[in-house]
Coordinates of C-alpha atoms and ligand atoms in Angstrom, one line a residue:
X1 CA 189.0 162.4 -12.0
X2 CA 187.9 162.0 -8.3
X3 CA 186.7 158.7 -8.1
X4 CA 185.4 159.2 -4.4
X5 CA 183.7 162.3 -5.1
X6 CA 181.3 160.6 -7.6
X7 CA 180.5 157.7 -4.7
X8 CA 177.2 158.7 -2.8
X9 CA 177.4 159.3 0.3
X10 CA 177.3 156.4 3.1
X11 CA 175.0 156.2 6.0
X12 CA 175.5 153.2 8.4
X13 CA 173.1 152.0 11.2
X14 CA 172.9 149.7 14.1
X15 CA 170.1 148.5 16.2
X16 CA 172.0 146.6 19.3
X17 CA 172.1 142.8 18.8
X18 CA 169.3 141.4 20.6
X19 CA 170.0 138.7 23.5
X20 CA 168.4 135.4 22.4
X21 CA 167.5 134.4 26.2
X22 CA 163.8 134.7 25.1
X23 CA 161.7 135.4 22.3
X24 CA 161.4 139.2 20.7
X25 CA 159.3 141.8 22.6
X26 CA 158.0 144.9 21.7
X27 CA 161.1 146.9 23.3
X28 CA 163.0 145.1 20.5
X29 CA 161.1 146.4 18.3
X30 CA 161.1 149.4 19.0
X31 CA 164.9 150.3 18.5
X32 CA 164.1 148.7 15.2
X33 CA 161.4 150.4 14.2
X34 CA 163.3 153.7 14.9
X35 CA 166.4 152.4 12.9
X36 CA 164.6 151.1 9.9
X37 CA 163.2 154.6 9.6
X38 CA 165.4 156.4 9.8
X39 CA 167.3 154.3 6.9
X40 CA 164.4 154.6 4.8
X41 CA 164.8 158.3 5.3
X42 CA 168.7 158.4 4.3
X43 CA 168.0 155.9 1.7
X44 CA 165.4 158.7 0.2
X45 CA 167.7 161.4 0.9
X46 CA 169.7 159.4 -1.7
X47 CA 172.2 158.1 0.3
X48 CA 174.2 154.5 0.3
X49 CA 172.7 153.1 3.1
X50 CA 173.6 149.7 5.2
X51 CA 171.1 149.2 8.1
X52 CA 172.6 146.6 10.7
X53 CA 170.8 144.5 13.3
X54 CA 170.9 140.8 14.4
X55 CA 171.5 138.5 17.4
X56 CA 173.8 138.4 20.3
X57 CA 174.1 134.7 21.2
X58 CA 176.9 134.0 23.8
X59 CA 177.2 134.0 27.8
X60 CA 175.6 133.0 31.0
X61 CA 172.2 134.4 30.1
X62 CA 171.8 132.5 27.1
X63 CA 173.4 129.5 28.2
X64 CA 170.9 129.5 31.1
X65 CA 167.7 130.0 29.2
X66 CA 168.6 126.8 26.8
X67 CA 169.4 125.0 29.6
X68 CA 165.9 125.5 31.0
X69 CA 164.6 124.5 27.7
X70 CA 166.4 121.7 27.5
X71 CA 168.3 122.6 24.6
X72 CA 172.2 123.2 23.9
X73 CA 172.7 126.9 23.4
X74 CA 173.5 127.0 19.8
X75 CA 170.0 125.0 18.7
X76 CA 168.1 127.4 20.9
X77 CA 169.8 130.5 19.4
X78 CA 169.0 129.3 15.9
X79 CA 165.2 129.6 16.8
X80 CA 164.8 132.3 18.8
X81 CA 167.4 134.2 16.3
X82 CA 164.7 133.0 13.1
X83 CA 161.9 134.5 15.4
X84 CA 163.7 138.0 15.3
X85 CA 164.1 137.6 11.8
X86 CA 159.9 137.0 11.2
X87 CA 159.2 139.5 13.0
X88 CA 161.3 142.0 11.1
X89 CA 159.4 141.1 8.1
X90 CA 156.1 141.0 9.7
X91 CA 157.2 144.9 10.5
X92 CA 158.8 145.7 7.1
X93 CA 161.8 146.4 8.4
X94 CA 164.5 146.7 5.3
X95 CA 167.6 145.7 7.3
X96 CA 170.6 145.0 5.2
X97 CA 173.0 142.8 7.4
X98 CA 171.7 140.7 10.2
X99 CA 174.4 140.0 12.3
X100 CA 175.0 136.7 14.6
X101 CA 177.7 136.4 17.2
X102 CA 177.8 132.6 16.5
X103 CA 178.4 133.5 13.0
X104 CA 181.6 131.6 11.5
X105 CA 183.1 134.9 10.5
X106 CA 182.6 136.4 13.5
X107 CA 185.2 134.9 15.4
X108 CA 188.2 135.7 12.9
X109 CA 186.8 139.1 13.4
X110 CA 187.0 139.3 17.5
X111 CA 190.4 137.3 17.5
X112 CA 192.0 139.6 15.5
X113 CA 190.4 142.8 17.6
X114 CA 191.7 141.1 20.7
X115 CA 195.2 140.7 19.7
X116 CA 195.5 144.3 18.7
X117 CA 194.2 145.1 22.1
X118 CA 196.5 142.5 23.6
X119 CA 199.7 144.1 22.1
X120 CA 199.0 147.2 23.0
X121 CA 199.7 145.9 26.5
X122 CA 195.7 146.4 27.6
X123 CA 194.7 143.4 28.2
X124 CA 195.7 141.7 32.1
X125 CA 195.1 139.2 34.4
X126 CA 194.0 140.0 38.2
X127 CA 190.9 139.0 40.4
X128 CA 187.5 139.8 40.0
X129 CA 185.3 140.1 42.9
X130 CA 181.6 141.6 42.7
X131 CA 178.1 141.4 42.2
X132 CA 177.0 139.8 38.9
X133 CA 173.4 140.4 37.2
X134 CA 173.5 137.5 34.6
X135 CA 170.1 139.5 33.1
X136 CA 172.1 142.8 32.1
X137 CA 175.5 140.3 31.5
X138 CA 177.6 143.2 33.8
X139 CA 179.2 143.6 37.4
X140 CA 177.3 146.1 39.6
X141 CA 178.1 148.3 41.9
X142 CA 177.0 147.6 45.7
X143 CA 175.8 151.2 45.6
X144 CA 173.4 150.5 42.5
X145 CA 171.2 147.2 44.0
X146 CA 168.4 147.1 45.5
X147 CA 168.0 145.8 48.4
X148 CA 168.8 142.3 48.9
X149 CA 171.4 142.6 46.2
X150 CA 168.8 142.8 43.7
X151 CA 169.4 144.5 40.0
X152 CA 167.8 148.2 39.9
X153 CA 167.0 146.9 36.2
X154 CA 165.7 143.6 36.5
X155 CA 164.1 143.9 40.1
X156 CA 163.0 140.1 39.9
X157 CA 166.5 138.9 39.5
X158 CA 169.7 138.7 42.4
X159 CA 172.6 139.3 41.5
X160 CA 175.3 136.9 42.1
X161 CA 178.6 137.3 43.9
X162 CA 181.9 136.6 42.1
X163 CA 185.3 136.1 43.1
X164 CA 187.6 134.3 40.3
X165 CA 190.5 135.1 38.4
X166 CA 190.1 137.1 35.0
X167 CA 191.3 139.3 32.4
X168 CA 190.8 142.5 32.7
X169 CA 191.1 145.5 30.2
X170 CA 192.6 149.0 31.2
X171 CA 189.7 150.9 31.0
X172 CA 191.1 153.2 33.2
X173 CA 193.9 154.9 31.2
X174 CA 191.6 155.8 28.6
X175 CA 189.3 157.9 31.3
X176 CA 191.5 161.1 30.1
X177 CA 191.2 160.1 26.6
X178 CA 187.6 159.6 26.3
X179 CA 187.2 162.9 28.4
X180 CA 188.8 164.5 25.6
X181 CA 187.1 162.6 23.1
X182 CA 183.7 163.7 24.7
X183 CA 184.8 167.1 24.6
X184 CA 186.0 167.3 21.3
X185 CA 183.0 165.6 20.0
X186 CA 180.2 167.3 21.3
X187 CA 177.1 165.4 19.6
X188 CA 178.6 162.0 20.0
X189 CA 176.2 160.9 22.8
X190 CA 172.3 161.8 22.7
X191 CA 170.5 162.8 23.9
X192 CA 172.0 166.0 25.9
X193 CA 171.0 164.2 29.5
X194 CA 172.6 160.7 27.9
X195 CA 175.6 162.6 28.0
X196 CA 175.3 164.3 30.7
X197 CA 175.0 161.0 32.8
X198 CA 178.2 159.1 30.9
X199 CA 180.1 162.3 31.5
X200 CA 179.4 161.9 35.3
X201 CA 179.8 158.6 35.4
X202 CA 183.2 158.8 34.0
X203 CA 184.2 161.8 35.8
X204 CA 183.9 159.5 38.9
X205 CA 186.4 157.0 37.8
X206 CA 186.8 154.7 35.4
X207 CA 188.0 151.1 36.5
X208 CA 189.1 148.6 34.4
X209 CA 186.8 145.9 33.5
X210 CA 187.0 141.8 33.2
X211 CA 186.9 140.9 29.6
X212 CA 186.9 137.1 30.7
X213 CA 184.6 134.5 32.5
X214 CA 185.7 131.1 33.5
X215 CA 183.0 128.4 34.6
X216 CA 181.1 129.4 31.4
X217 CA 181.4 127.5 28.5
X218 CA 179.3 129.2 25.7
X219 CA 181.2 131.7 24.4
X220 CA 184.9 132.1 22.6
X221 CA 187.6 131.1 24.4
X222 CA 190.3 133.6 25.2
X223 CA 192.9 133.5 22.4
X224 CA 195.6 131.8 23.9
X225 CA 194.3 130.6 27.4
X226 CA 191.4 128.4 26.6
X227 CA 190.6 127.9 29.8
X228 CA 188.9 131.4 30.3
X229 CA 186.1 132.4 27.9
X230 CA 185.7 135.8 26.5
X231 CA 183.2 138.2 28.1
X232 CA 180.0 138.4 26.1
X233 CA 180.2 142.2 25.7
X234 CA 183.7 142.2 24.4
X235 CA 182.4 139.6 21.5
X236 CA 179.4 141.4 20.8
X237 CA 180.2 145.1 20.5
X238 CA 182.6 143.4 17.7
X239 CA 179.6 142.2 16.0
X240 CA 179.0 145.7 14.7
X241 CA 182.2 145.4 12.9
X242 CA 181.7 141.4 11.4
X243 CA 178.1 143.2 10.2
X244 CA 179.9 145.3 7.9
X245 CA 182.1 142.2 6.1
X246 CA 181.0 141.5 2.9
X247 CA 179.1 138.0 2.2
X248 CA 182.1 135.8 1.4
X249 CA 184.8 138.2 1.7
X250 CA 187.9 136.9 4.1
X251 CA 186.9 137.7 7.4
X252 CA 189.9 140.4 8.6
X253 CA 189.2 143.7 10.3
X254 CA 191.0 145.0 6.8
X255 CA 188.1 144.0 4.7
X256 CA 185.2 145.3 6.8
X257 CA 186.5 148.8 7.8
X258 CA 187.1 148.9 4.5
X259 CA 183.8 150.8 3.1
X260 CA 181.5 151.7 6.1
X261 CA 183.4 152.6 8.8
X262 CA 182.8 154.6 10.9
X263 CA 179.2 153.6 11.7
X264 CA 177.2 156.7 11.8
X265 CA 174.6 155.9 14.2
X266 CA 174.4 152.9 16.8
X267 CA 170.5 153.4 18.4
X268 CA 170.5 151.3 21.6
X269 CA 168.1 151.7 24.7
X270 CA 169.5 153.5 27.7
X271 CA 170.0 150.4 29.6
X272 CA 173.2 149.7 27.5
X273 CA 174.6 153.2 27.0
X274 CA 177.4 152.5 29.1
X275 CA 178.5 149.5 27.2
X276 CA 178.3 151.6 23.8
X277 CA 179.6 155.1 25.2
X278 CA 182.2 154.3 27.3
X279 CA 183.5 150.6 27.1
X280 CA 183.4 150.5 22.8
X281 CA 184.9 154.1 21.9
X282 CA 188.3 153.2 25.1
X283 CA 187.7 149.3 23.1
X284 CA 188.8 151.0 19.7
X285 CA 191.0 153.7 20.8
X286 CA 193.1 150.6 22.6
X287 CA 193.2 148.9 18.7
X288 CA 193.5 152.5 17.3
X289 CA 190.5 152.3 15.0
X290 CA 188.3 155.6 14.3
X291 CA 185.2 156.1 16.9
X292 CA 181.2 155.7 15.6
X293 CA 179.7 159.0 14.8
X294 CA 176.7 159.0 17.2
X295 CA 175.4 156.9 19.8
X296 CA 171.8 158.1 20.5
X297 CA 170.3 155.9 23.7
X298 CA 166.2 155.9 23.5
X299 CA 164.1 155.8 26.6
X300 CA 162.1 152.4 27.7
X301 CA 159.0 151.5 26.8
X302 CA 157.0 150.4 30.0
X303 CA 154.3 148.7 31.6
X304 CA 152.7 149.9 34.9
X305 CA 155.9 152.3 34.8
X306 CA 158.0 149.0 34.8
X307 CA 160.6 148.5 32.1
X308 CA 159.2 145.7 29.6
X309 CA 161.3 143.0 29.3
X310 CA 161.9 139.6 28.8
X311 CA 163.5 139.0 32.3
X312 CA 160.8 140.5 34.0
X313 CA 158.4 139.0 31.8
X314 CA 155.9 141.9 31.7
X315 CA 156.1 142.2 27.8
X316 CA 153.6 143.2 25.2
X317 CA 153.9 140.3 22.0
X318 CA 154.6 142.1 18.9
X319 CA 153.0 139.7 16.7
X320 CA 149.7 139.3 18.3
X321 CA 149.6 143.5 18.0
X322 CA 150.8 143.4 14.1
X323 CA 148.6 140.4 13.4
X324 CA 145.5 142.3 15.1
X325 CA 146.4 146.3 13.7
X326 CA 148.9 146.0 11.1
X327 CA 152.8 147.0 10.6
X328 CA 151.6 150.5 9.7
X329 CA 150.2 150.7 13.0
X330 CA 152.5 149.5 15.5
X331 CA 155.2 151.4 13.8
X332 CA 153.6 154.7 14.0
X333 CA 152.3 154.7 17.6
X334 CA 155.3 154.1 19.3
X335 CA 157.5 156.6 17.0
X336 CA 154.6 159.3 17.2
X337 CA 153.4 159.1 20.4
X338 CA 156.9 158.9 22.3
X339 CA 159.6 161.3 22.1
X340 CA 162.3 159.6 21.0
X341 CA 165.0 159.3 23.8
X342 CA 162.1 159.3 26.9
X343 CA 160.1 156.8 28.5
X344 CA 156.5 156.0 27.3
X345 CA 154.2 153.6 28.7
X346 CA 151.8 151.4 26.0
X347 CA 148.0 151.4 26.4
X348 CA 145.4 150.0 24.2
X349 CA 142.8 152.5 24.5
X350 CA 145.5 155.2 23.7
X351 CA 146.9 153.3 20.6
X352 CA 143.5 152.3 19.1
X353 CA 142.3 156.3 19.3
X354 CA 145.7 157.7 18.4
X355 CA 145.3 155.3 15.1
X356 CA 141.8 156.4 14.4
X357 CA 142.4 160.3 14.9
X358 CA 145.3 160.2 12.6
X359 CA 145.6 158.0 10.3
X360 CA 142.0 157.0 9.7
X361 CA 140.4 160.0 10.2
X362 CA 142.6 163.0 9.4
X363 CA 144.6 161.3 6.6
X364 CA 142.9 158.7 5.5
X365 CA 139.4 160.6 5.7
X366 CA 140.7 163.9 3.8
X367 CA 142.1 161.5 0.8
X368 CA 139.1 159.7 0.7
X369 CA 136.3 162.4 0.8
X370 CA 138.6 164.7 -1.7
X371 CA 138.7 161.7 -4.3
X372 CA 135.2 161.2 -3.8
X373 CA 134.4 164.5 -4.8
X374 CA 136.4 164.9 -8.1
X375 CA 135.1 161.6 -9.2
X376 CA 131.7 162.9 -8.9
X377 CA 132.2 166.5 -10.5
X378 CA 133.7 164.6 -13.7
X379 CA 137.7 164.3 -13.1
X380 CA 139.4 161.3 -13.9
X381 CA 142.8 163.0 -13.1
X382 CA 144.7 165.3 -11.3
X383 CA 143.2 169.0 -12.4
X384 CA 146.0 169.9 -14.5
X385 CA 147.5 172.7 -12.7
X386 CA 151.1 174.0 -11.5
X387 CA 152.1 175.2 -8.1
X388 CA 152.2 178.3 -9.6
X389 CA 149.0 178.2 -10.6
X390 CA 148.0 178.3 -7.0
X391 CA 147.5 181.9 -5.6
X392 CA 149.9 182.7 -2.9
X393 CA 147.7 183.0 0.2
X394 CA 146.1 179.2 -0.6
X395 CA 146.8 177.8 2.8
X396 CA 147.8 174.5 1.9
X397 CA 150.7 176.3 -0.3
X398 CA 151.9 178.3 2.9
X399 CA 152.0 175.2 5.2
X400 CA 153.3 173.1 2.6
X401 CA 155.7 175.2 0.8
X402 CA 158.9 174.4 3.1
X403 CA 157.2 171.7 5.2
X404 CA 159.8 168.9 3.3
X405 CA 162.9 170.4 4.9
X406 CA 162.0 171.3 8.4
X407 CA 160.7 167.1 8.5
X408 CA 164.2 166.3 7.3
X409 CA 165.6 168.5 10.0
X410 CA 163.6 166.4 12.4
X411 CA 164.3 163.3 10.9
X412 CA 167.9 164.3 10.9
X413 CA 168.0 165.0 14.7
X414 CA 166.4 161.8 15.2
X415 CA 163.1 163.5 16.3
X416 CA 160.1 161.7 15.0
X417 CA 157.2 162.4 16.6
X418 CA 157.9 165.8 15.7
X419 CA 158.5 165.1 12.1
X420 CA 154.6 162.8 12.0
X421 CA 153.3 165.7 14.0
X422 CA 154.4 168.5 11.8
X423 CA 153.1 166.8 8.7
X424 CA 150.0 165.8 10.4
X425 CA 149.6 169.4 10.7
X426 CA 149.8 169.9 7.2
X427 CA 146.7 167.1 7.1
X428 CA 144.6 168.8 9.7
X429 CA 144.8 172.0 7.6
X430 CA 143.8 170.4 4.9
X431 CA 140.8 168.9 6.4
X432 CA 140.0 172.7 7.7
X433 CA 140.5 174.1 4.1
X434 CA 137.9 171.9 2.7
X435 CA 135.5 172.5 5.4
X436 CA 136.0 176.7 5.1
X437 CA 136.3 176.4 1.0
X438 CA 133.2 174.6 0.9
X439 CA 133.9 172.8 -3.1
X440 CA 130.3 171.8 -3.3
X441 CA 129.2 175.2 -3.0
X442 CA 132.1 176.1 -5.8
X443 CA 130.9 173.0 -7.8
X444 CA 127.0 174.2 -7.9
X445 CA 128.0 177.3 -8.6
X446 CA 129.9 176.4 -11.5
X447 CA 133.1 177.7 -10.4
X448 CA 135.4 175.4 -12.0
X449 CA 139.0 177.3 -11.5
X450 CA 138.4 177.6 -7.3
X451 CA 137.3 174.3 -7.7
X452 CA 140.4 172.8 -9.1
X453 CA 142.7 175.0 -7.2
X454 CA 140.9 173.7 -3.8
X455 CA 140.9 170.0 -5.0
X456 CA 144.6 170.2 -6.3
X457 CA 146.0 171.7 -3.3
X458 CA 144.3 169.3 -0.6
X459 CA 145.3 166.1 -3.2
X460 CA 148.7 167.4 -3.5
X461 CA 149.2 167.9 0.2
X462 CA 148.0 164.1 1.1
X463 CA 150.8 163.4 -1.4
X464 CA 153.3 165.3 0.6
X465 CA 152.0 164.0 3.7
X466 CA 152.6 160.7 2.6
X467 CA 155.7 160.8 1.1
X468 CA 157.3 162.3 4.3
X469 CA 155.6 159.7 6.3
X470 CA 156.6 157.1 4.1
X471 CA 159.4 155.9 6.3
X472 CA 157.5 155.4 9.0
X473 CA 154.0 153.8 7.5
X474 CA 155.7 152.8 4.1
X475 CA 152.3 150.3 3.2
X476 CA 149.6 153.5 4.0
X477 CA 151.8 155.6 1.6
X478 CA 151.7 153.2 -1.0
X479 CA 148.4 153.2 -1.1
X480 CA 148.1 156.8 -1.5
X481 CA 150.3 157.2 -3.8
X482 CA 148.3 154.6 -6.0
X483 CA 145.4 156.7 -5.7
X484 CA 147.5 159.8 -6.5
X485 CA 147.7 158.0 -9.9
X486 CA 151.5 157.4 -9.2
X487 CA 153.5 153.7 -9.5
X488 CA 155.4 154.0 -6.5
X489 CA 156.5 151.3 -4.2
X490 CA 158.0 152.8 -1.3
X491 CA 159.0 149.2 0.5
X492 CA 161.5 149.2 -2.9
X493 CA 164.4 150.6 -1.9
X494 CA 166.2 150.7 -5.0
X495 CA 162.9 152.6 -6.8
X496 CA 162.9 154.9 -3.4
X497 CA 166.7 155.6 -3.6
X498 CA 166.7 156.5 -7.5
X499 CA 163.1 157.4 -9.1
X500 CA 161.3 159.1 -6.6
X501 CA 164.1 161.8 -5.7
X502 CA 163.6 163.8 -2.2
X503 CA 164.6 166.9 -4.0
X504 CA 161.4 166.7 -5.9
X505 CA 159.1 164.6 -3.6
X506 CA 159.5 166.8 -0.7
X507 CA 158.2 170.0 -2.6
X508 CA 154.5 171.1 -2.5
X509 CA 153.1 171.3 -5.9
X510 CA 154.4 168.6 -7.8
X511 CA 151.3 166.6 -8.6
X512 CA 150.3 167.2 -12.2
X513 CA 147.2 167.0 -14.6
X514 CA 149.3 163.2 -16.3
X515 CA 148.4 161.8 -12.4
X516 CA 145.3 159.5 -13.4
X517 CA 142.7 159.4 -10.4
X518 CA 142.9 155.6 -8.8
X519 CA 139.7 154.2 -7.3
X520 CA 138.6 155.9 -3.6
X521 CA 139.2 153.6 -1.3
X522 CA 139.7 153.7 2.5
X523 CA 144.0 153.8 3.2
X524 CA 143.7 152.6 6.5
X525 CA 141.0 150.9 8.0
X526 CA 139.3 152.2 11.4
X527 CA 140.6 149.8 14.6
X528 CA 137.9 148.5 16.9
X529 CA 138.9 147.9 20.4
X530 CA 138.1 144.4 21.4
Ligands
MSP1 N1 172.5 142.1 23.7 C1 172.9 143.1 24.2 C2 172.9 144.1 23.1 C3 174.4 143.7 22.6 S1 174.7 145.4 21.3 C4 176.3 144.9 20.8 C5 171.3 143.8 24.9 N2 170.2 143.0 24.3 S2 168.6 142.6 24.7 O1 168.0 142.0 24.2 O2 168.6 142.6 26.0 O3 168.5 144.7 24.7 C6 168.5 145.3 23.5 C7 167.9 146.5 23.2 O4 166.1 146.2 23.5 C8 168.0 147.0 24.3 O5 169.1 148.3 24.6 C9 167.0 148.6 24.1 O6 167.3 149.3 23.0 C10 165.8 147.6 23.8 N3 165.1 147.1 25.1 C11 164.8 146.2 25.8 N4 163.7 145.9 26.5 C12 163.1 147.7 26.1 C13 161.7 148.3 26.7 N5 161.6 147.9 27.5 N6 161.8 149.5 25.8 C14 162.5 150.0 25.0 N7 163.6 149.4 24.2 C15 164.1 148.0 24.7 O7 171.2 144.8 25.8

């Protein structure tokens, strides 16, 4: 028997490893929410999932941030890293690995990788001159800068002129190999607009990039030359590999790459596309390792149309937002309201209106009013029907029958807002269906069979909607499932991947008379503006 064919299909997803120069903001939360949703979805589909997040703790940016707080870089990193972990807990993020670039096992991986690239002849020493943005931790071309040599991303930060001896990585050697790779793997960079951006950039010609710094203490010494410190991005990207080590295993590349490599999906913001779509594959080619399958660059959350960020200081505090409105609300808003890949502006009024309309009114009310009717008409259980007993012209059956597959396709292509919208359409159809079929009249007229068909199809549609939205709003989905007589916890990874199979629960028509109705309670409280 082929052992490997018995193994579950694996799926490894990463968020960027966040800089610890400041507390996490909603922009960092955005990528992590998206990663969590896709991880939850793949788990629902029955895959073995490894969801990776973490913090990037070396380099000048962190060294300076710590200095300004009169702390050592390590203790400052410990503090901020803990704040990321606390935020992920609050947001119900189910990560499997939290990779810190100051973790002990990381340095062994970095050394081994550096050695492979060195042995390949891809590292050499030369003079580096150029404008450096510490906030980006990146050299910039003169033409990319704003007037006065300000960074175009961190518009309040002036770049600094550097003229120093550095070690370089021979990126130029990989130009044609990268171009061939993008051709052969047309889906490697998504969305399409970002792929075009990368291809155009590479076509202009790739320059070697420096992978060491002098006058910087906070980082790994360059193996064999401790007078240089390794460039933070060289070390940070390798954090994805370190994260794959089983806890307690010896930190070697072979161990790290054994099960989950190549990574299926790197989710990143568009600001760090070049690192992931150009530098990273080239480094991996040099080390002769397989390349991850997909890099998806999403847009920016903006405030007054400027990127929200720690360096600009125009951020939105996610902790305050969750405390006020709850994790599901925050998760839902950013995922449903912003097309993944595009920029999106935050506006509190729109936030409240969207949640009230979609979750409190359309979804919550539909369940609540239908359950109340069922209780009033004397039902303690779901009417004892099956999908087959519902007539083929039933609008909800028609809308629900292949919805699961369509929504799955939307999740698969990371079209999260579309997945939510399609599901909400079923819910809206449910509200209209109730109004049109007036179960209160059917009850008065003693048309029990028709009444039961209406109650069944509405409750089943709410169930299906809850299931399909559960990666986004797990807590609301839990409440809905509970009121429909299930003992399901969408936050229980094991239960979701084993006991609530997608093949069954994503179908319309699985409720049965065995399901006891719970007490009707609002599943999503209306939000009030301050
Ligand atoms: N440390 C690097 C990543 C190394 S990965 C090996 C880094 N960190 S960061 O904290 O500055 O930003 C990480 C990511 O946070 C961005 O790529 C993006 O995914 C997210 N965002 C930060 N600000 C954002 C917005 N305003 N909007 C959306 N996402 C943003 O870069």
